[in-house]
Coordinates of C-alpha atoms in Angstrom, one line a residue:
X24 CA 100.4 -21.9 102.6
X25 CA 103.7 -23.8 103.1
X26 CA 106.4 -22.2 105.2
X27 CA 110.4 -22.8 105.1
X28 CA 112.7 -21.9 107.4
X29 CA 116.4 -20.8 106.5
X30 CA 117.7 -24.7 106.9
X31 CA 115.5 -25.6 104.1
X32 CA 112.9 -27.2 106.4
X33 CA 109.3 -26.7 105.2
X34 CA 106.4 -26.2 107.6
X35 CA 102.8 -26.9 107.0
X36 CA 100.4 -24.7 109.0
X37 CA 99.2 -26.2 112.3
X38 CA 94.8 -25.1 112.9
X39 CA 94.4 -23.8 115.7
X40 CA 91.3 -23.5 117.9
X41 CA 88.3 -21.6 116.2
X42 CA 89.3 -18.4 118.0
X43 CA 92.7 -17.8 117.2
X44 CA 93.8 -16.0 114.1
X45 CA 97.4 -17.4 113.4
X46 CA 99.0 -20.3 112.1
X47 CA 101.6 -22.0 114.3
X48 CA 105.1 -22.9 112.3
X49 CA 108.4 -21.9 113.4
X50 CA 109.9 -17.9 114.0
X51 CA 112.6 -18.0 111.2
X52 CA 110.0 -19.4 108.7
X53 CA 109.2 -17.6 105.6
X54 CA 106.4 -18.5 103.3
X55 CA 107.3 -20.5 99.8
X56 CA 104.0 -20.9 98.5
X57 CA 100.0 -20.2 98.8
X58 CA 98.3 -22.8 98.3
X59 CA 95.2 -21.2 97.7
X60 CA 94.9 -19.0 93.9
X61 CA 95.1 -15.2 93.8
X62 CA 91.2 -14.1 92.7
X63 CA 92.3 -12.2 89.1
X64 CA 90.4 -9.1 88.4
X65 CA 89.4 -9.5 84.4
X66 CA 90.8 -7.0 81.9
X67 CA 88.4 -4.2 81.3
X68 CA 87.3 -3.7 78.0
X69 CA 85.2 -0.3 78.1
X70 CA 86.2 3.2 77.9
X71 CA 84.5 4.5 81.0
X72 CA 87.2 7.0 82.7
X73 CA 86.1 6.5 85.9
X74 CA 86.3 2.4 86.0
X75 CA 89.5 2.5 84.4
X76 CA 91.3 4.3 86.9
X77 CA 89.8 1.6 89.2
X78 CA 92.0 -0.8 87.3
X79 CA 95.2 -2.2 88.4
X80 CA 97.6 -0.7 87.1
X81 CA 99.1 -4.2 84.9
X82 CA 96.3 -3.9 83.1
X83 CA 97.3 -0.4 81.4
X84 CA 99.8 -2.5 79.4
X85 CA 96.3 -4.4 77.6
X86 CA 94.5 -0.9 76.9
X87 CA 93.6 0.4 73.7
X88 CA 94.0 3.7 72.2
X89 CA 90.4 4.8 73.1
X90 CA 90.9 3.5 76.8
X91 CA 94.0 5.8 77.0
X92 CA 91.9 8.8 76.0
X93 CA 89.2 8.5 78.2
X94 CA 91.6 7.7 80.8
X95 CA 93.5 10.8 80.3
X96 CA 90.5 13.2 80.0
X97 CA 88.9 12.0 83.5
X98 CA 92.6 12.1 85.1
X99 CA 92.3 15.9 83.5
X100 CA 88.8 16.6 84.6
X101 CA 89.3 15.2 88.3
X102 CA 92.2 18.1 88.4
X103 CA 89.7 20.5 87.0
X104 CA 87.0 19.9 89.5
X105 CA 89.6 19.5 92.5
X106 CA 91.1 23.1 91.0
X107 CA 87.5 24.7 91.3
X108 CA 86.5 23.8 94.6
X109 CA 87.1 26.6 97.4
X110 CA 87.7 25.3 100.9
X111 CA 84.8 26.0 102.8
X112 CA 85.1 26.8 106.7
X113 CA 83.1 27.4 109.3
X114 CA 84.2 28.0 112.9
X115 CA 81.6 27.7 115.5
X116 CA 82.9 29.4 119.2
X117 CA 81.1 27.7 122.3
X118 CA 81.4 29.8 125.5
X119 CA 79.7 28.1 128.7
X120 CA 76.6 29.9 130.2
X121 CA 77.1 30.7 133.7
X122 CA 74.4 32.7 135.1
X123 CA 76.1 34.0 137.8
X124 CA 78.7 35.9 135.9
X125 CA 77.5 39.2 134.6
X126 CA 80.1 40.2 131.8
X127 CA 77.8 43.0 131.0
X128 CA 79.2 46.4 131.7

């Protein structure tokens, strides 16, 4: 990464020791450029539902016809099966024992 500050000055990262986690350059600097790529996630070509919605979403601009529909009918049947299941819940009331306290009557 390369790092300029608002005069125009650019900054190369300084390593640090093995433990610390940041890079020294100055407070007002901003970063210009990575030097290292972005990893790209390759277009999907199948018509799974469920791995499309996994897809970034700049990648729906690339999808077929048949991607849409599957797409669109697991969106659908995730609302159906979200729709059907009843909250389930259980409450569970803990009183301490004390053996010296007769709450009979």
């Amino acid at each position: 990464m390369a790092f300029r500050d608002k005069r125009g000055v650019e900054y190369d990262p300084v390593p640090l020791a093995t433990h610390e986690v940041t890079v020294a350059v100055a407070i007002d600097a901003r970063i210009v450029r990575r030097t290292a790529a972005r990893k790209t996630v390759p277009i999907y070509t199948g018509t799974d539902g469920a791995e499309l919605s996994q897809q970034p979403r700049g990648h729906r601009r690339h999808w077929t016809d048949r991607q849409w529909l599957a797409f669109e009918e697991h969106r659908r049947l995730e609302a159906e099966l979200s729709r059907d299941d009843e909250p389930v819940a259980a409450v569970w009331v803990v009183r301490p024992h004390d053996p010296a306290s007769t709450d009979s009557p």
